[in-house]
XYZ file of C-alpha atoms in Angstrom:
384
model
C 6.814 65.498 10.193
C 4.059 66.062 12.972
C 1.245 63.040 12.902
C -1.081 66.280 12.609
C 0.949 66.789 9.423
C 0.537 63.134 8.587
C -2.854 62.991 9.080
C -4.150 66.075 7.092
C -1.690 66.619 4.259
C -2.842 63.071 2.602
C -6.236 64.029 2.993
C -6.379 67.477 1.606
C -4.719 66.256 -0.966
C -6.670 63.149 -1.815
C -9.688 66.243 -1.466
C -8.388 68.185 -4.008
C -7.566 65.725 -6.610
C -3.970 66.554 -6.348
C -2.925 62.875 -7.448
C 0.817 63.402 -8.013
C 1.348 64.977 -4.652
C -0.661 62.563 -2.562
C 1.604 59.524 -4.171
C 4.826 62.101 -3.422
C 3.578 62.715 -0.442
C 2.630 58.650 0.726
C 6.089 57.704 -0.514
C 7.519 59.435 2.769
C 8.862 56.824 4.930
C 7.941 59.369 7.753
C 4.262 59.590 6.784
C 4.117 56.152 6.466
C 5.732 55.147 10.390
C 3.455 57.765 11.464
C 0.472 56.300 9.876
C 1.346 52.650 10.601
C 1.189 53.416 14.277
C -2.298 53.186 14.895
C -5.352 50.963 12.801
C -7.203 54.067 11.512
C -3.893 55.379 10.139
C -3.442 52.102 7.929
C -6.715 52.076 6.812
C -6.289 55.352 5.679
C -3.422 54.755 3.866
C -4.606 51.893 2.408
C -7.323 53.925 1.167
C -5.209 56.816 -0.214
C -3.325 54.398 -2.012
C -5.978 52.908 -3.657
C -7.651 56.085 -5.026
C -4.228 56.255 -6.853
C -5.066 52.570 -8.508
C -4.436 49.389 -7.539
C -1.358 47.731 -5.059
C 0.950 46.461 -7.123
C 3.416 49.862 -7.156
C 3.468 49.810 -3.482
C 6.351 47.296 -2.817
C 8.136 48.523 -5.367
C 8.121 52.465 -4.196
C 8.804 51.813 -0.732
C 11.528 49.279 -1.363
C 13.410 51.925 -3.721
C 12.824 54.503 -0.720
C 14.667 51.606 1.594
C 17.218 51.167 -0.658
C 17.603 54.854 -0.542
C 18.045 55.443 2.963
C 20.749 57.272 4.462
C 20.897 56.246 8.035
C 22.455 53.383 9.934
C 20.441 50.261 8.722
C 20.768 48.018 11.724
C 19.217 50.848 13.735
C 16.295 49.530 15.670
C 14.416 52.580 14.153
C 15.154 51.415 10.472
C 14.721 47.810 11.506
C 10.989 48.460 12.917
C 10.263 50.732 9.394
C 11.118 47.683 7.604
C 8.880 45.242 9.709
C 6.214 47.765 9.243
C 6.680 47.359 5.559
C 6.459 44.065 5.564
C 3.570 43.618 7.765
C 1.854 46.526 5.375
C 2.907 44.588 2.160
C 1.296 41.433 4.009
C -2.115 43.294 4.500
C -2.411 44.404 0.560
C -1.530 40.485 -0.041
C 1.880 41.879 -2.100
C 3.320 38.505 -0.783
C 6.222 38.384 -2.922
C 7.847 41.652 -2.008
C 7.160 41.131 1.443
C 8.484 37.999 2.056
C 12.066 37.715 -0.513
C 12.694 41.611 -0.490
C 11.642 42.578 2.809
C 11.110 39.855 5.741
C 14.248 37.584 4.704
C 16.761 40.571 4.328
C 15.107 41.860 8.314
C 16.166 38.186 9.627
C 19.473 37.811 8.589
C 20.031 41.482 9.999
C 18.609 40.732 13.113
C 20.234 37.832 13.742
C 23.023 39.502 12.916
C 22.696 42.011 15.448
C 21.650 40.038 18.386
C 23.389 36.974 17.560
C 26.060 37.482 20.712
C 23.583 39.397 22.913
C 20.741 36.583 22.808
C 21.966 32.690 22.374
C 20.193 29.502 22.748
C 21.305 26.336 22.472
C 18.905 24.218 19.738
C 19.182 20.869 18.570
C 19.189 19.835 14.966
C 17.391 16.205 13.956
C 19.025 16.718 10.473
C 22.444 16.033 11.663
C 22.024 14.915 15.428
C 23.878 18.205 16.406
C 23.379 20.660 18.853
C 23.774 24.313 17.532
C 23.717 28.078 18.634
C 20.899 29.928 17.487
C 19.888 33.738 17.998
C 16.359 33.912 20.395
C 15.644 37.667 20.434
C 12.055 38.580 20.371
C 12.256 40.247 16.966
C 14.169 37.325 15.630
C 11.095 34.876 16.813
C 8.739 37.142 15.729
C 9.799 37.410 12.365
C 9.817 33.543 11.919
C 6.470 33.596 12.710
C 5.634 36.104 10.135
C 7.810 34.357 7.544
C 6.133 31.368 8.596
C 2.648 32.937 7.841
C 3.930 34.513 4.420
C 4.429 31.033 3.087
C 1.601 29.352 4.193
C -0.447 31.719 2.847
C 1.407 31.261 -0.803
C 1.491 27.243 -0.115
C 4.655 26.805 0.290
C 4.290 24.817 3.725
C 7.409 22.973 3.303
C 9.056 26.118 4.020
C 6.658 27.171 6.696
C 6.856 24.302 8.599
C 10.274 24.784 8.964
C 10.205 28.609 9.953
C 7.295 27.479 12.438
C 9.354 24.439 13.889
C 12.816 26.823 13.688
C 10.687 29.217 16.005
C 9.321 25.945 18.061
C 13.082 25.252 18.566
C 14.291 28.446 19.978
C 11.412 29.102 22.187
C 12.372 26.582 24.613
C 12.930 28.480 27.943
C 9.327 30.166 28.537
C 9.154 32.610 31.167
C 7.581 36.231 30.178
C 3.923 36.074 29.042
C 5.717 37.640 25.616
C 7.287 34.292 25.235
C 4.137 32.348 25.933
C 2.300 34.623 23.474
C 4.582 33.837 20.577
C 4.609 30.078 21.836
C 0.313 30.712 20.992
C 1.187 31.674 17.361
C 3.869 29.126 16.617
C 1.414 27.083 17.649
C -1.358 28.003 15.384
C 0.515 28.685 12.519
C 1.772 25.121 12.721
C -1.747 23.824 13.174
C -2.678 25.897 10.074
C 0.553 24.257 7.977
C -1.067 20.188 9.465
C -4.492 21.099 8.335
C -3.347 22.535 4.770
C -1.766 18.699 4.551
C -4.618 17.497 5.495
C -3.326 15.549 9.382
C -6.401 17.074 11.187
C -5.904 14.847 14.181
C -2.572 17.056 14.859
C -4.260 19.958 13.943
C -6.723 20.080 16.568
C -4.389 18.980 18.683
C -2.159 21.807 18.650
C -5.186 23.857 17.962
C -6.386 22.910 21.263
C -3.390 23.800 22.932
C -3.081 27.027 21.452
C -6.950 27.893 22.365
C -5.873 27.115 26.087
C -2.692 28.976 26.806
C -4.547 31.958 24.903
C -7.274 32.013 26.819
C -5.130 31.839 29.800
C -2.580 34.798 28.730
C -5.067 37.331 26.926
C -8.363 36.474 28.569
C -11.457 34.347 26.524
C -12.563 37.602 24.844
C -9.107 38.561 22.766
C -9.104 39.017 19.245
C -6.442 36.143 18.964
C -8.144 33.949 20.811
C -11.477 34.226 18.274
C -8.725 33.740 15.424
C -7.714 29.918 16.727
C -12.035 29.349 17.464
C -12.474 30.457 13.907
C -9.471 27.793 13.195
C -10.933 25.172 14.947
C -14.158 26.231 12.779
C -12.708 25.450 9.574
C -11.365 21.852 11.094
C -14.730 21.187 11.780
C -15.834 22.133 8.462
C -13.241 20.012 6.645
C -14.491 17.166 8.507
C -18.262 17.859 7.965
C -19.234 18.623 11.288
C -21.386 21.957 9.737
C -23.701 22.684 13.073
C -19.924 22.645 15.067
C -18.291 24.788 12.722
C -20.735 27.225 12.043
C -21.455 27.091 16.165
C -17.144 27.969 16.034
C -17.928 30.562 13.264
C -20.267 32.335 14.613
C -18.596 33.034 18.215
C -15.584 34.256 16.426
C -17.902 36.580 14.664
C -19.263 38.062 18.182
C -15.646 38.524 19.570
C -14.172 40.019 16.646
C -17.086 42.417 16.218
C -16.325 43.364 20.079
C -12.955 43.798 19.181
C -12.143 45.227 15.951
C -16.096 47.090 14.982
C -18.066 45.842 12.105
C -15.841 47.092 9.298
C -12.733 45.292 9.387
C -11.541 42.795 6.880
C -11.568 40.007 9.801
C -15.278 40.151 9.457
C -15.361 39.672 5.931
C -13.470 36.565 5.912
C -15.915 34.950 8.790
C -18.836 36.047 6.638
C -17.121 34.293 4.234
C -16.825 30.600 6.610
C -20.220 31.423 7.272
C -21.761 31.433 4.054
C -19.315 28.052 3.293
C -21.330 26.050 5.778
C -24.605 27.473 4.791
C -24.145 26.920 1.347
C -22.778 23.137 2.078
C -25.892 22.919 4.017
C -28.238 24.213 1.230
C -29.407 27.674 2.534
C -30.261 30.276 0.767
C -28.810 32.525 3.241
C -25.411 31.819 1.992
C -25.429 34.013 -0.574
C -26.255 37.401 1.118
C -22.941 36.583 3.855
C -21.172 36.372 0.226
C -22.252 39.571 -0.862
C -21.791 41.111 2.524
C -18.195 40.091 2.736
C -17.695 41.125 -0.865
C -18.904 44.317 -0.209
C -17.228 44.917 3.253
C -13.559 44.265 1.180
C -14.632 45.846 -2.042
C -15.050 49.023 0.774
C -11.666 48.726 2.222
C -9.961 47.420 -0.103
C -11.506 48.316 -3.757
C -11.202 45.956 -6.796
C -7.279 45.034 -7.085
C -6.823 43.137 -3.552
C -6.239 39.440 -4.189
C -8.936 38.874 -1.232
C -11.358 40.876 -3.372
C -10.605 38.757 -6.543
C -10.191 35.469 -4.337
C -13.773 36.238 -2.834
C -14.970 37.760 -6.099
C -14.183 34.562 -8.080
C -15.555 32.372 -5.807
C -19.220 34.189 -5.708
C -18.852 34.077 -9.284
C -17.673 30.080 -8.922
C -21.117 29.823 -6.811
C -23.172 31.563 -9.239
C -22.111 29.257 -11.881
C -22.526 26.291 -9.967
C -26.262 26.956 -9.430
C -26.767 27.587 -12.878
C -25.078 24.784 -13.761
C -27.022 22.429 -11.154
C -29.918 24.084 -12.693
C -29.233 23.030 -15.614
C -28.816 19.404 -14.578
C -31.973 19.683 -12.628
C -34.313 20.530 -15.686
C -31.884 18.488 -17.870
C -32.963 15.199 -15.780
C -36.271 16.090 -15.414
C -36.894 16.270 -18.913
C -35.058 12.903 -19.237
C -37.685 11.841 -17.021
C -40.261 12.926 -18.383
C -39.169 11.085 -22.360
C -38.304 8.215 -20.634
C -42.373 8.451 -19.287
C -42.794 9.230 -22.901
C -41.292 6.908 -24.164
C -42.702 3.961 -22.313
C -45.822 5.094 -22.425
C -45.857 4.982 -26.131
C -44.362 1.611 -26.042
C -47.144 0.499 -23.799
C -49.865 1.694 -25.581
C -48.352 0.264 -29.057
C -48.152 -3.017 -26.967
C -51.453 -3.318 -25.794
C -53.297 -1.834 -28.943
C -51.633 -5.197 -30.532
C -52.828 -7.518 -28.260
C -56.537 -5.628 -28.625
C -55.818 -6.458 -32.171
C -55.038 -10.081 -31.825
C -58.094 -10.442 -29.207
C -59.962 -9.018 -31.657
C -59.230 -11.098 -34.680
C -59.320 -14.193 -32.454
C -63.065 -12.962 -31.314
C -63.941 -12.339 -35.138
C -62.677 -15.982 -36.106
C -64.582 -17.323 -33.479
C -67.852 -15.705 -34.114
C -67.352 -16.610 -37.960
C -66.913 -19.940 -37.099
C -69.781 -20.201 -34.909
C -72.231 -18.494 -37.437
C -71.251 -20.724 -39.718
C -71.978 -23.877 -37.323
C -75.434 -22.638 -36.666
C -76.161 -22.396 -39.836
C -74.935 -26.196 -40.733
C -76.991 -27.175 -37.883
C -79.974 -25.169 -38.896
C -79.760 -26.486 -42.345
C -79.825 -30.128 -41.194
C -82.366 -29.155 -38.794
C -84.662 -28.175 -41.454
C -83.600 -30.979 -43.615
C -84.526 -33.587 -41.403
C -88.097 -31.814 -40.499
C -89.034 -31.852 -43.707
């Protein structure tokens, strides 16, 4: 298949409502490695794929067309497929296939591959012990994506040790290729200290990261805005909002530079950005909501767990107002009885002692009228 082929079959299809060929045609490993190559070519399967419904039948079609194959499975051409896959299944957030049926079967066949052709010598803490261990690039790589699959289901037990089994084997640097992967052990451990909440070694690795980035790729790579927009969220955790949203908004300007405006990168820093403003009690926070909802509702459409993740949490927000709305009027009106309330008292109060000054003034001027009138009687009596 020609990627002219690749390119316009899906499309006229997807044009003429033909829905059973376009998901024949999208299940053809070939389309797909043609597609995969380049960004636009993802996105447009990713949109093909989603006019046929949601995600959650592509793992399972392209792992029965694995299964399937024919060829020699340890050939790098198979082996680079199945990466793609992975990385793909990564991207539509089908975590589970990617990591247990895809990315752990790729490592144990490319260690198994390279395991004579690329040694290093590691040493294990467990059992004080030095072992051999297989350092390809596509072996290292792969631990680092294994490493990210985890963290992003939580399971940084797991991660840590992909990220610190990739730490291990990394340990004669030479080609910037090396250095690179170094970057994103680097920050993908940081990531794994500040989901356990040690910041202080976050940012320190962070930091680290951030300088042999900037070094190898230059201050304006897409990777390098990805460990700014890390140390953005450390910031945030720690309630430094000016810093964080200062960290936010740069990786906004390189990513933009980078990767356009419509790019699921920029949803997710539209997304930091309307965390700080919302912590700080802007009203702008909710349009960068909406605008990041929309911007993944666009690529992605409604059954992306980033859409739902996103989706909930607008909804989260919304509720939250309402509620705190709610509270608002709820203690003003508690005010407002309590006022009420004690103003009533008051008044009862004082009209009783009125009542009491009053009697006491009545007595009195009873018992002075009747004293002038014993004194005017004797008075008279004694003038007379």
């Amino acid at each position: 298949m020609s990627d002219r082929v690749a390119t316009e079959l899906p499309y006229s299809l997807a044009k003429a409502g033909e829905k059973e060929k376009l998901h024949k045609c999208l299940c053809d490993l070939g389309l797909f490695q043609r597609l995969i190559k380049s960004e636009e070519g993802k996105f447009e399967l990713i949109k093909f794929w989603q006019m046929l419904g949601d995600f959650n039948q592509v793992d399972d079609v392209y792992i029965k067309q694995l299964e399937a194959y024919k060829g020699d499975k340890m050939d790098d051409k198979f082996l680079n497929l199945t990466k793609s896959l992975g990385e793909f299944f990564i991207e539509l957030g089908l975590l589970d296939g990617a990591r247990g049926m895809v990315l752990e079967w790729l490592l144990q066949s490319l260690e198994q591959k390279y395991c004579l052709s690329h040694v290093t010598i590691v040493y294990s803490p467990t059992n004080f012990s030095w072992k051999r261990r297989c350092s390809h690039q596509a072996v290292i790589d792969l631990l680092e994506l294994l490493g990210r699959v985890c963290t992003k289901q939580g399971d940084l037990v797991l991660a840590s040790k992909y990220y610190k089994e990739m730490l291990a084997r990394l340990n004669r640097i030479k080609s910037v290729t090396e250095k690179l992967q170094l970057c994103k052990c680097l920050l993908g451990l940081a990531t794994v200290f500040y989901m356990q909440g040690n910041m202080k070694e976050s940012k320190k690795l962070l930091l680290r990261a951030l300088e042999q980035a900037t070094e190898i790729l230059g201050p304006g790579h897409h990777y390098v805005a990805a460990i700014i927009n890390k140390l953005g969220q450390l910031c945030f955790q720690q309630g430094r909002l000016d810093e964080a949203l200062g960290y936010f908004l740069q990786d906004l300007k390189l990513t933009r530079n980078e990767v356009g405006s419509n790019h699921p990168r920029i949803a997710s820093i539209l997304n930091d950005i309307a965390l700080v403003y919302d912590e700080k009690g802007q009203q702008d926070a909710d349009k960068f909501y909406e605008c990041g909802l929309a911007l993944l509702l666009g690529i992605y459409g409604t059954g992306h767990v980033d859409v739902a993740l996103m989706r909930g949490f607008a909804i989260f927000l919304i509720y939250l107002k309402s509620v705190c709305r709610f509270v608002h009027l709820s203690i003003y009106l508690s005010i407002y009885l309590y006022l009420s309330i004690y103003l009533s008292i008051y008044l009862s109060v004082m009209a009783i002692y009125l009542s009491i000054y009053l009697s006491i003034y009545l007595s009195i001027s009873v018992c002075l009228s009747i004293y002038l009138s014993i004194y005017v009687s004797l008075f008279l009596s004694i003038c007379l």
